[in-house]
Coordinates of C-alpha atoms in Angstrom, one line a residue:
M1 CA 24.1 1.0 -66.3
K2 CA 20.4 0.7 -65.7
F3 CA 17.5 2.1 -67.6
D4 CA 16.8 4.8 -64.9
N5 CA 20.2 6.2 -65.5
V6 CA 19.5 6.6 -69.2
L7 CA 16.1 8.1 -68.5
A8 CA 17.6 10.6 -66.1
E9 CA 20.2 11.6 -68.7
I10 CA 17.6 12.5 -71.3
N11 CA 15.5 14.2 -68.6
G12 CA 13.0 12.0 -66.9
F13 CA 10.5 14.8 -66.4
G14 CA 10.7 17.2 -69.3
R15 CA 8.4 18.4 -72.1
F16 CA 8.2 14.9 -73.5
Q17 CA 6.7 13.5 -70.2
L18 CA 4.4 16.5 -69.7
R19 CA 3.1 16.1 -73.2
T20 CA 2.4 12.4 -72.6
I21 CA 0.6 13.1 -69.3
F22 CA -1.6 15.7 -71.1
L23 CA -2.5 13.3 -73.9
L24 CA -3.5 10.7 -71.3
V25 CA -5.4 13.0 -68.9
I26 CA -8.0 13.6 -71.7
P27 CA -9.2 10.0 -71.9
R28 CA -8.8 9.4 -68.2
L29 CA -11.6 11.9 -67.5
T30 CA -14.0 9.2 -68.8
L31 CA -13.1 7.0 -65.8
P32 CA -14.8 9.1 -63.0
F33 CA -17.5 10.0 -65.5
N34 CA -18.5 6.4 -66.1
F35 CA -17.7 5.0 -62.7
L36 CA -20.1 7.5 -61.1
L37 CA -22.6 7.7 -63.9
N38 CA -24.9 5.3 -62.2
N39 CA -25.6 7.9 -59.5
F40 CA -27.5 9.9 -62.1
I41 CA -28.8 7.5 -64.8
T42 CA -30.3 5.1 -62.2
F43 CA -31.8 7.9 -60.2
I44 CA -35.4 7.0 -59.1
P45 CA -37.6 10.1 -59.0
S46 CA -40.9 10.4 -57.1
H47 CA -43.6 8.4 -58.8
H48 CA -47.1 7.0 -58.3
C49 CA -49.5 4.8 -60.3
D50 CA -50.8 6.1 -63.6
I51 CA -54.5 6.6 -63.1
R52 CA -55.3 8.2 -66.5
S53 CA -57.0 5.1 -67.8
Q54 CA -59.4 5.1 -64.8
N55 CA -63.1 5.6 -65.5
N56 CA -63.3 9.0 -67.2
G57 CA -67.1 9.1 -67.1
G58 CA -69.4 10.3 -64.5
V59 CA -68.1 11.6 -61.2
F60 CA -64.4 10.8 -61.9
R61 CA -64.2 13.0 -64.9
N62 CA -65.4 16.0 -62.9
L63 CA -62.8 15.7 -60.2
S64 CA -59.7 17.8 -59.9
L65 CA -56.3 16.0 -60.3
E66 CA -55.8 16.1 -56.5
E67 CA -59.1 14.6 -55.9
R68 CA -58.5 11.9 -58.5
L69 CA -55.3 10.9 -56.7
N70 CA -57.0 10.8 -53.4
V71 CA -59.7 8.4 -54.5
S72 CA -57.3 6.2 -56.6
I73 CA -54.0 5.9 -54.6
P74 CA -53.5 5.2 -50.9
F75 CA -51.2 7.3 -48.7
E76 CA -48.1 6.1 -47.0
Q77 CA -47.5 6.7 -43.2
D78 CA -45.4 9.8 -44.0
G79 CA -48.3 11.4 -45.9
S80 CA -46.9 10.8 -49.4
L81 CA -48.7 8.9 -52.2
S82 CA -48.0 5.2 -52.5
S83 CA -45.4 4.5 -55.2
C84 CA -46.4 1.0 -56.0
R85 CA -50.1 0.5 -55.0
M86 CA -53.5 1.8 -56.0
F87 CA -57.1 1.1 -55.1
A88 CA -58.8 -1.6 -57.1
E89 CA -61.7 0.8 -57.7
P90 CA -62.0 4.6 -57.2
Q91 CA -63.0 5.2 -53.5
Y92 CA -65.3 8.2 -53.8
Q93 CA -66.2 8.0 -50.1
L94 CA -62.7 9.3 -49.3
L95 CA -63.6 12.7 -50.7
S96 CA -65.6 13.2 -47.5
N97 CA -63.8 10.8 -45.1
S98 CA -60.2 9.9 -45.8
S99 CA -59.4 8.5 -42.3
N100 CA -60.7 5.0 -42.5
L101 CA -58.6 3.0 -45.0
T102 CA -58.3 -0.3 -43.1
Y103 CA -60.5 -2.5 -45.3
I104 CA -60.0 -0.9 -48.7
P105 CA -58.3 -3.4 -51.0
T106 CA -55.3 -2.3 -53.1
V107 CA -53.5 -3.8 -56.1
P108 CA -50.1 -3.2 -57.7
C109 CA -50.0 -0.4 -60.3
Q110 CA -52.0 -1.6 -63.4
N111 CA -51.1 0.9 -66.1
G112 CA -47.5 2.0 -65.4
W113 CA -46.4 5.1 -63.4
I114 CA -46.2 8.8 -63.5
Y115 CA -42.8 10.2 -62.7
D116 CA -41.6 13.6 -61.3
T117 CA -39.3 15.0 -64.0
T118 CA -38.2 18.0 -62.0
I119 CA -34.7 16.7 -61.4
F120 CA -34.2 14.4 -64.4
R121 CA -36.1 14.3 -67.6
S122 CA -35.3 10.7 -68.2
T123 CA -33.5 7.9 -66.3
L124 CA -33.4 4.1 -66.6
A125 CA -36.2 3.9 -64.0
T126 CA -38.5 6.1 -66.1
E127 CA -37.5 4.5 -69.4
W128 CA -38.2 0.9 -68.5
D129 CA -40.3 1.3 -65.3
L130 CA -37.5 -0.1 -63.1
V131 CA -39.4 0.6 -59.9
C132 CA -41.3 -1.4 -57.3
D133 CA -40.9 -5.1 -58.1
K134 CA -38.2 -4.2 -60.8
K135 CA -36.2 -1.9 -58.5
K136 CA -33.5 -4.6 -58.0
M137 CA -32.8 -4.6 -61.8
N138 CA -32.1 -0.8 -61.6
R139 CA -29.6 -1.4 -58.7
A140 CA -28.0 -4.3 -60.5
T141 CA -26.7 -2.1 -63.3
A142 CA -23.8 -0.9 -61.1
T143 CA -22.8 -4.5 -60.3
I144 CA -23.0 -5.5 -64.0
F145 CA -20.8 -2.5 -64.9
F146 CA -18.1 -3.3 -62.2
V147 CA -18.1 -7.0 -63.2
G148 CA -17.1 -5.8 -66.6
V149 CA -14.4 -3.6 -65.1
M150 CA -13.2 -6.5 -63.0
L151 CA -12.8 -8.9 -65.9
G152 CA -11.3 -6.2 -68.1
S153 CA -8.5 -5.7 -65.6
G154 CA -7.3 -9.2 -66.2
I155 CA -7.8 -9.2 -69.9
F156 CA -6.2 -5.9 -70.7
G157 CA -3.4 -6.5 -68.2
F158 CA -2.5 -9.6 -70.2
L159 CA -2.8 -7.9 -73.6
S160 CA -0.7 -5.0 -72.5
D161 CA 2.2 -7.1 -71.3
R162 CA 1.9 -9.3 -74.5
F163 CA 1.4 -6.6 -77.2
G164 CA 2.5 -3.4 -75.6
R165 CA 0.9 -0.4 -73.7
K166 CA 0.2 1.8 -76.8
K167 CA -1.6 -0.8 -78.9
T168 CA -3.7 -2.0 -76.0
L169 CA -4.6 1.6 -75.1
L170 CA -6.0 2.2 -78.6
L171 CA -8.0 -1.0 -78.4
S172 CA -9.4 0.2 -75.0
Y173 CA -10.3 3.6 -76.6
M174 CA -12.2 2.0 -79.5
A175 CA -14.0 -0.6 -77.4
T176 CA -15.1 1.9 -74.8
S177 CA -16.3 4.3 -77.5
I178 CA -18.3 1.7 -79.5
F179 CA -19.9 0.1 -76.5
G180 CA -20.5 3.5 -74.8
I181 CA -22.5 4.8 -77.8
A182 CA -24.3 1.5 -78.1
T183 CA -25.3 1.8 -74.5
A184 CA -26.9 5.2 -75.2
L185 CA -28.8 3.7 -78.1
S186 CA -30.1 0.6 -76.2
Y187 CA -33.7 -0.2 -77.0
N188 CA -34.3 -2.6 -74.0
F189 CA -32.8 -3.3 -70.6
L190 CA -31.0 -6.5 -71.7
M191 CA -29.1 -4.6 -74.4
F192 CA -28.3 -1.8 -72.0
A193 CA -26.9 -4.2 -69.4
T194 CA -24.8 -6.0 -72.0
M195 CA -23.4 -2.9 -73.5
R196 CA -22.7 -1.4 -70.1
F197 CA -20.8 -4.5 -69.1
C198 CA -18.7 -4.2 -72.3
T199 CA -18.1 -0.5 -71.6
G200 CA -16.7 -1.4 -68.2
L201 CA -14.4 -4.0 -69.9
G202 CA -12.9 -1.3 -72.1
L203 CA -12.6 1.3 -69.4
S204 CA -10.5 -1.0 -67.3
G205 CA -7.8 -1.0 -70.1
I206 CA -7.7 2.8 -70.1
S207 CA -7.4 2.9 -66.3
I208 CA -4.4 0.6 -65.9
N209 CA -2.6 1.2 -69.2
S210 CA -2.6 5.0 -69.1
F211 CA -1.2 5.1 -65.6
V212 CA 1.6 2.6 -66.2
L213 CA 2.6 4.2 -69.5
C214 CA 3.1 7.5 -67.8
L215 CA 5.0 6.1 -64.9
E216 CA 7.4 4.1 -67.0
W217 CA 8.6 7.2 -68.8
V218 CA 9.3 9.2 -65.6
D219 CA 12.5 9.1 -63.5
I220 CA 12.5 8.0 -59.9
R221 CA 12.6 11.5 -58.5
H222 CA 9.4 12.6 -60.1
R223 CA 7.3 9.4 -59.8
T224 CA 5.3 10.8 -56.8
T225 CA 4.6 14.1 -58.7
V226 CA 3.3 12.2 -61.7
A227 CA 1.3 9.7 -59.7
V228 CA -0.5 12.5 -57.8
L229 CA -1.0 14.5 -61.0
M230 CA -2.5 11.5 -62.8
S231 CA -4.8 10.8 -59.9
L232 CA -6.1 14.4 -59.8
D233 CA -8.1 13.7 -63.0
W234 CA -10.4 11.5 -60.9
S235 CA -11.2 14.4 -58.5
V236 CA -11.5 16.9 -61.4
G237 CA -13.9 14.5 -63.1
C238 CA -15.9 14.1 -59.9
V239 CA -16.3 17.8 -59.7
I240 CA -17.2 18.3 -63.4
L241 CA -19.7 15.4 -63.7
P242 CA -22.5 16.9 -61.6
G243 CA -22.4 20.0 -63.8
V244 CA -22.6 17.9 -66.9
A245 CA -25.4 15.9 -65.5
Y246 CA -27.3 19.1 -64.5
L247 CA -27.0 20.4 -68.0
I248 CA -27.8 17.1 -69.7
N249 CA -30.6 15.5 -67.7
D250 CA -31.6 12.8 -70.2
W251 CA -29.8 9.5 -69.5
R252 CA -29.2 8.7 -73.2
F253 CA -27.5 12.0 -74.0
L254 CA -25.6 11.9 -70.7
T255 CA -24.3 8.4 -71.4
A256 CA -23.0 9.5 -74.8
A257 CA -21.5 12.7 -73.3
V258 CA -19.3 10.9 -70.8
I259 CA -17.7 9.0 -73.6
S260 CA -16.9 12.1 -75.7
P261 CA -13.4 12.7 -74.3
L262 CA -12.3 9.5 -76.1
F263 CA -12.8 10.9 -79.6
P264 CA -10.1 13.6 -79.3
A265 CA -8.0 11.0 -77.4
M266 CA -8.1 8.6 -80.4
L267 CA -7.1 11.5 -82.7
C268 CA -4.1 12.2 -80.4
W269 CA -3.1 8.6 -79.9
R270 CA -0.5 8.7 -82.7
W271 CA 1.6 11.1 -80.7
L272 CA 1.7 8.7 -77.7
P273 CA 5.0 6.8 -77.2
E274 CA 5.3 3.1 -76.5
S275 CA 6.9 2.3 -73.2
A276 CA 10.7 2.0 -73.8
R277 CA 10.9 -0.2 -70.6
W278 CA 8.5 -2.7 -72.1
L279 CA 10.2 -2.6 -75.5
M280 CA 13.6 -3.3 -74.0
S281 CA 12.2 -6.0 -71.6
N282 CA 10.8 -7.8 -74.7
G283 CA 14.0 -7.5 -76.8
K284 CA 12.8 -4.7 -79.1
T285 CA 15.9 -2.6 -78.6
D286 CA 15.6 -0.8 -81.9
D287 CA 12.1 0.4 -81.2
A288 CA 13.2 1.4 -77.7
H289 CA 16.1 3.4 -79.1
F290 CA 13.7 5.2 -81.5
Y291 CA 11.4 6.4 -78.6
L292 CA 14.3 7.3 -76.3
S293 CA 15.7 9.4 -79.1
K294 CA 12.4 11.2 -79.6
C295 CA 12.3 11.8 -75.8
A296 CA 15.9 13.2 -75.9
T297 CA 15.0 15.5 -78.8
V298 CA 11.8 16.9 -77.3
N299 CA 13.7 17.4 -74.0
S300 CA 16.7 19.0 -75.8
R301 CA 19.1 16.3 -74.8
E302 CA 20.0 15.0 -78.3
E303 CA 23.7 14.7 -77.4
V304 CA 23.0 11.9 -74.9
M305 CA 21.6 9.5 -77.5
A306 CA 24.3 10.3 -80.1
D307 CA 26.7 7.7 -78.8
L308 CA 24.1 5.3 -77.4
K309 CA 23.5 2.9 -80.3
P310 CA 20.8 0.1 -80.1
E311 CA 23.6 -2.5 -79.6
V312 CA 24.9 -0.5 -76.6
L313 CA 21.4 0.1 -75.3
S314 CA 20.7 -3.6 -75.2
T315 CA 23.3 -3.9 -72.4
V316 CA 21.6 -1.3 -70.2
I317 CA 19.2 -3.8 -68.6
L318 CA 18.9 -7.5 -68.7
V319 CA 16.9 -8.4 -71.8
E320 CA 15.4 -11.8 -71.3
D321 CA 14.5 -14.1 -74.1
E322 CA 12.2 -12.1 -76.3
N323 CA 10.2 -15.2 -77.2
R324 CA 9.3 -15.8 -73.6
K325 CA 5.7 -15.0 -72.9
Y326 CA 4.5 -14.0 -69.4
S327 CA 1.1 -14.9 -67.8
Y328 CA -0.6 -14.5 -64.5
L329 CA 0.9 -17.8 -63.4
D330 CA 4.3 -16.0 -63.2
L331 CA 2.9 -14.0 -60.3
V332 CA 3.0 -17.1 -58.1
K333 CA 5.8 -19.2 -59.5
T334 CA 8.5 -17.7 -57.4
P335 CA 8.6 -17.0 -53.6
K336 CA 8.9 -13.2 -53.5
M337 CA 6.6 -12.6 -56.4
R338 CA 4.0 -14.9 -54.8
R339 CA 4.3 -13.0 -51.5
R340 CA 3.9 -9.6 -53.2
A341 CA 0.9 -10.8 -55.2
L342 CA -0.8 -12.1 -52.1
L343 CA -0.2 -8.9 -50.0
C344 CA -1.0 -6.6 -52.9
G345 CA -4.3 -8.4 -53.6
I346 CA -5.3 -8.0 -50.0
V347 CA -4.3 -4.3 -50.0
W348 CA -6.2 -3.5 -53.2
F349 CA -9.3 -5.4 -52.0
G350 CA -9.2 -3.5 -48.7
V351 CA -8.7 -0.1 -50.4
A352 CA -11.7 -0.5 -52.8
F353 CA -13.8 -2.2 -50.2
A354 CA -13.3 0.6 -47.6
Y355 CA -13.7 3.4 -50.1
Y356 CA -17.0 2.3 -51.4
G357 CA -18.1 1.2 -48.0
I358 CA -17.6 4.7 -46.6
S359 CA -19.4 6.2 -49.7
L360 CA -22.4 4.0 -48.9
N361 CA -22.4 4.7 -45.2
I362 CA -21.9 8.5 -45.1
S363 CA -25.3 10.1 -44.7
G364 CA -26.3 12.8 -47.2
F365 CA -25.5 16.5 -46.6
G366 CA -29.1 17.4 -46.9
V367 CA -28.7 19.0 -50.3
N368 CA -29.5 17.9 -53.9
I369 CA -27.8 15.1 -55.7
Y370 CA -25.7 17.5 -57.9
L371 CA -24.2 19.4 -54.9
T372 CA -23.7 16.3 -52.9
Q373 CA -21.6 14.8 -55.8
F374 CA -19.7 18.0 -56.1
I375 CA -18.8 18.0 -52.4
Y376 CA -17.7 14.4 -52.6
G377 CA -15.3 15.3 -55.5
V378 CA -13.9 18.4 -53.8
I379 CA -13.2 16.6 -50.5
E380 CA -10.8 14.2 -52.3
I381 CA -8.3 17.0 -53.3
P382 CA -6.9 17.6 -49.8
A383 CA -6.1 13.9 -49.6
K384 CA -4.0 14.0 -52.8
G385 CA -2.2 17.1 -51.5
F386 CA -1.4 15.3 -48.2
V387 CA -0.1 12.3 -50.2
F388 CA 2.0 14.5 -52.4
F389 CA 3.9 16.1 -49.5
T390 CA 4.3 13.0 -47.4
V391 CA 4.8 10.0 -49.6
D392 CA 8.5 10.8 -50.3
K393 CA 9.2 11.7 -46.7
I394 CA 7.4 8.9 -44.9
G395 CA 7.7 6.4 -47.8
R396 CA 5.2 4.4 -49.7
R397 CA 4.8 1.5 -47.3
W398 CA 4.0 3.4 -44.1
N399 CA 1.9 6.0 -46.0
Q400 CA -0.2 3.2 -47.5
A401 CA -0.5 1.3 -44.2
G402 CA -1.2 4.5 -42.3
M403 CA -4.0 5.7 -44.6
L404 CA -5.8 2.4 -44.4
I405 CA -5.4 2.1 -40.6
L406 CA -6.7 5.6 -40.1
T407 CA -9.6 4.8 -42.4
G408 CA -10.5 1.7 -40.4
L409 CA -10.2 3.6 -37.1
L410 CA -12.5 6.4 -38.3
I411 CA -15.1 3.9 -39.5
F412 CA -14.9 2.1 -36.2
S413 CA -15.2 5.3 -34.2
S414 CA -18.4 6.3 -36.1
V415 CA -20.2 3.3 -34.5
F416 CA -20.0 5.1 -31.1
I417 CA -21.3 8.5 -32.4
H418 CA -25.0 8.8 -31.7
A419 CA -27.3 9.3 -34.7
D420 CA -28.4 12.7 -33.3
M421 CA -24.9 14.1 -33.6
G422 CA -25.3 14.5 -37.4
N423 CA -22.5 17.1 -37.9
L424 CA -19.9 15.0 -36.0
R425 CA -20.9 11.9 -37.9
T426 CA -20.6 13.8 -41.2
A427 CA -17.2 15.2 -40.2
V428 CA -15.9 11.7 -39.2
G429 CA -17.3 10.2 -42.4
A430 CA -15.7 12.9 -44.5
L431 CA -12.3 12.4 -42.9
G432 CA -12.7 8.6 -43.5
K433 CA -13.4 9.2 -47.1
M434 CA -10.5 11.6 -47.4
F435 CA -8.0 9.1 -46.0
S436 CA -9.6 6.3 -48.1
E437 CA -9.1 8.4 -51.2
G438 CA -5.5 9.0 -50.1
S439 CA -4.9 5.2 -49.9
F440 CA -6.3 4.9 -53.4
T441 CA -3.9 7.5 -54.7
I442 CA -0.8 5.8 -53.2
V443 CA -1.8 2.2 -54.1
F444 CA -1.4 2.8 -57.9
L445 CA 2.1 4.3 -57.5
Y446 CA 3.2 1.7 -54.9
T447 CA 2.0 -1.3 -56.9
T448 CA 3.6 0.0 -60.1
E449 CA 6.9 0.2 -58.4
L450 CA 6.6 -3.3 -56.8
Y451 CA 6.1 -5.3 -60.0
P452 CA 8.8 -5.8 -62.6
T453 CA 8.4 -4.3 -66.1
V454 CA 7.8 -7.7 -67.7
M455 CA 4.9 -8.4 -65.3
R456 CA 3.8 -4.9 -64.4
Q457 CA 0.5 -4.9 -66.4
N458 CA -0.3 -8.5 -65.4
G459 CA 0.3 -7.5 -61.8
L460 CA -1.8 -4.4 -62.0
G461 CA -4.5 -6.3 -63.8
Y462 CA -4.6 -8.9 -61.0
C463 CA -4.7 -6.1 -58.4
S464 CA -7.4 -4.2 -60.2
F465 CA -9.4 -7.4 -60.4
M466 CA -9.1 -7.8 -56.6
A467 CA -10.2 -4.2 -56.2
R468 CA -13.3 -4.7 -58.3
V469 CA -14.2 -7.8 -56.2
G470 CA -14.1 -5.4 -53.2
V471 CA -16.3 -3.0 -55.1
A472 CA -18.8 -5.7 -55.9
V473 CA -18.9 -7.1 -52.4
S474 CA -19.1 -3.8 -50.6
P475 CA -22.9 -3.1 -51.3
L476 CA -23.8 -6.7 -50.2
I477 CA -22.3 -6.0 -46.8
M478 CA -24.9 -3.4 -46.2
L479 CA -27.5 -6.2 -46.0
L480 CA -25.9 -7.1 -42.6
E481 CA -27.8 -4.2 -41.2
D482 CA -30.8 -6.5 -40.8
V483 CA -28.7 -8.6 -38.4
W484 CA -27.2 -5.6 -36.4
V485 CA -27.3 -2.0 -37.6
N486 CA -23.6 -1.5 -36.8
L487 CA -22.3 -4.8 -38.2
P488 CA -21.4 -3.4 -41.7
S489 CA -19.3 -0.7 -40.1
F490 CA -17.4 -3.3 -38.1
V491 CA -16.8 -5.4 -41.2
F492 CA -15.5 -2.3 -43.2
S493 CA -13.2 -1.3 -40.4
L494 CA -11.7 -4.7 -39.9
V495 CA -11.0 -5.2 -43.6
A496 CA -9.4 -1.7 -43.8
L497 CA -7.2 -2.5 -40.7
G498 CA -6.3 -5.9 -42.1
A499 CA -5.3 -4.3 -45.5
G500 CA -3.2 -1.7 -43.6
L501 CA -1.3 -4.4 -41.7
S502 CA -0.7 -6.3 -45.0
A503 CA 0.7 -3.1 -46.6
S504 CA 3.2 -2.8 -43.7
L505 CA 4.6 -6.2 -44.7
L506 CA 5.5 -5.1 -48.3
P507 CA 9.0 -3.7 -49.1
E508 CA 9.6 0.0 -49.4
T509 CA 10.1 1.3 -52.9
N510 CA 10.9 5.0 -52.3
N511 CA 14.0 6.1 -54.2
V512 CA 14.5 2.5 -55.6
R513 CA 14.7 1.9 -59.3
L514 CA 11.9 0.0 -60.9
P515 CA 12.6 -3.8 -61.2
E516 CA 12.8 -4.8 -64.9
T517 CA 12.6 -8.6 -64.6
I518 CA 11.3 -11.3 -62.2
E519 CA 15.0 -12.0 -61.4
D520 CA 15.3 -8.4 -60.1
V521 CA 12.6 -9.1 -57.6
E522 CA 13.9 -12.6 -56.6
Q523 CA 17.6 -11.7 -56.3
T524 CA 19.2 -10.9 -52.9
R525 CA 20.5 -7.5 -54.1
Y526 CA 19.0 -4.5 -55.7
W527 CA 20.2 -1.2 -57.1
A528 CA 19.0 2.1 -55.6
L529 CA 19.6 5.6 -56.9
M530 CA 20.5 7.6 -53.8
S531 CA 22.0 11.0 -53.0
K532 CA 25.7 11.6 -52.9
N533 CA 25.8 12.2 -49.1
H534 CA 23.8 9.0 -48.1
P535 CA 25.7 7.3 -45.2
N536 CA 27.4 3.9 -45.3
M537 CA 27.5 3.9 -49.1
R538 CA 30.0 2.6 -51.6
H539 CA 29.6 4.9 -54.6
Y540 CA 29.9 4.4 -58.2
K541 CA 29.7 7.5 -60.4
H542 CA 28.2 7.2 -63.9
S543 CA 26.5 9.7 -66.1
K544 CA 26.2 12.2 -63.2
M545 CA 24.2 9.7 -61.1
Y546 CA 25.3 7.9 -58.0
I547 CA 24.5 4.2 -57.9
K548 CA 24.8 2.1 -54.8
L549 CA 24.7 -1.7 -54.5
Y550 CA 22.9 -2.8 -51.4
T551 CA 22.8 -6.2 -49.9
L552 CA 19.5 -7.2 -48.4

């Protein structure tokens, strides 16, 4: 008997599982809040040189504000005031003739800047003058954050497989909360960058641990439902964030606000279960029995666990040497694990690379930043609905491959749409983003089912690391516009198509039990839970479930 049979008998999708999902959705709201926070806190408002320290005597003092700006700051070609230059001396002759500016010397802003606070009262740019020559520092904050997320994927994946999902999740909550508040209290840019890096480190643990913990408590039949439900929190967070940013338009308070869901999450942490799969795979049968009994009680299936003692439970799945410790090297030590790691890494890189590439390439909707972010969040919901209704019918492999290939084709086709056809370009871009989000939804479920329990967190940590590499590289590809304006689109489309082809080479996991050990992946046979009427099957009936032994 396998673990999935036990889980099905105590109800693999009952009140216990729904309670666990609810307890984890609360902290998961911090993921889109923080991943998209840079869109708001690094916003650069309209600005010009501060001229308040100019000569206040004589003629200058008697000028109106508009006249002072005219004699102190040059105009750009579009008619707006220069953001980074000012005249070395007030040019009073411009009051009567502003057409001849050819030989008037200008200098960089000498006394700081004046910012338009209509949209945001305070951002990083206004706090530390991260404009003009320092504009790159403002843009670097996103890269710094995602480097933290990238490293955290590996660190927390290792810690979770070594010490368990629940303990590692609490560590992630605490680390993210502490560093998030410290970010809001930063007194200089160096402190902000350091604390933001550490916040990304902690958030990575929440991302991978919460998803895996939920999925390891759900039976095969409801994996897709739970995967889509868990991914909806991202879209909900994308929709909520612009409203929060609109109400809290100071970057310090906004940075603290997006961390706030973690405080009730820490209070509710004690009610979270540890993964029984992980406990049994690590020889902790008594603890696994305790949590399975709690699950059976909450789901009103107490009679199932009455005769299933810990010593009997230990025979349900192969429990390897509990003293054996797994590392990332185990991903490449055996042939099939090595092949899965290679292909999964390519797929995750391509998914993240294409998703953020499309987000950078889609032109704005001509509306304000809040409404734009709201539309971007709403447009992802149809993608999740499509995945929910097709992933069990088409399967994980072809759904994943198809989403990526369609994403690549849509990016490629946008190259041939003329810039004047704005509505069509927007529609194609929105479709590309929708399919790209669909591929993101599937990849978490698919990868969780591909890796065995003893290596699941290490596998997801490695894959998440590859995704963050894609995120970090994606903005740099935009620099290729200087070579050829359409070159970035070709690169994004080729990577998406390559990732789609790689996904098609992975094994199908639909209606297949989760592998528990590395040997389950490497062996030539596997167990699948199938329906009673499946053709060409040799049935074995146990605990109201039909188990079939297939030979690959």
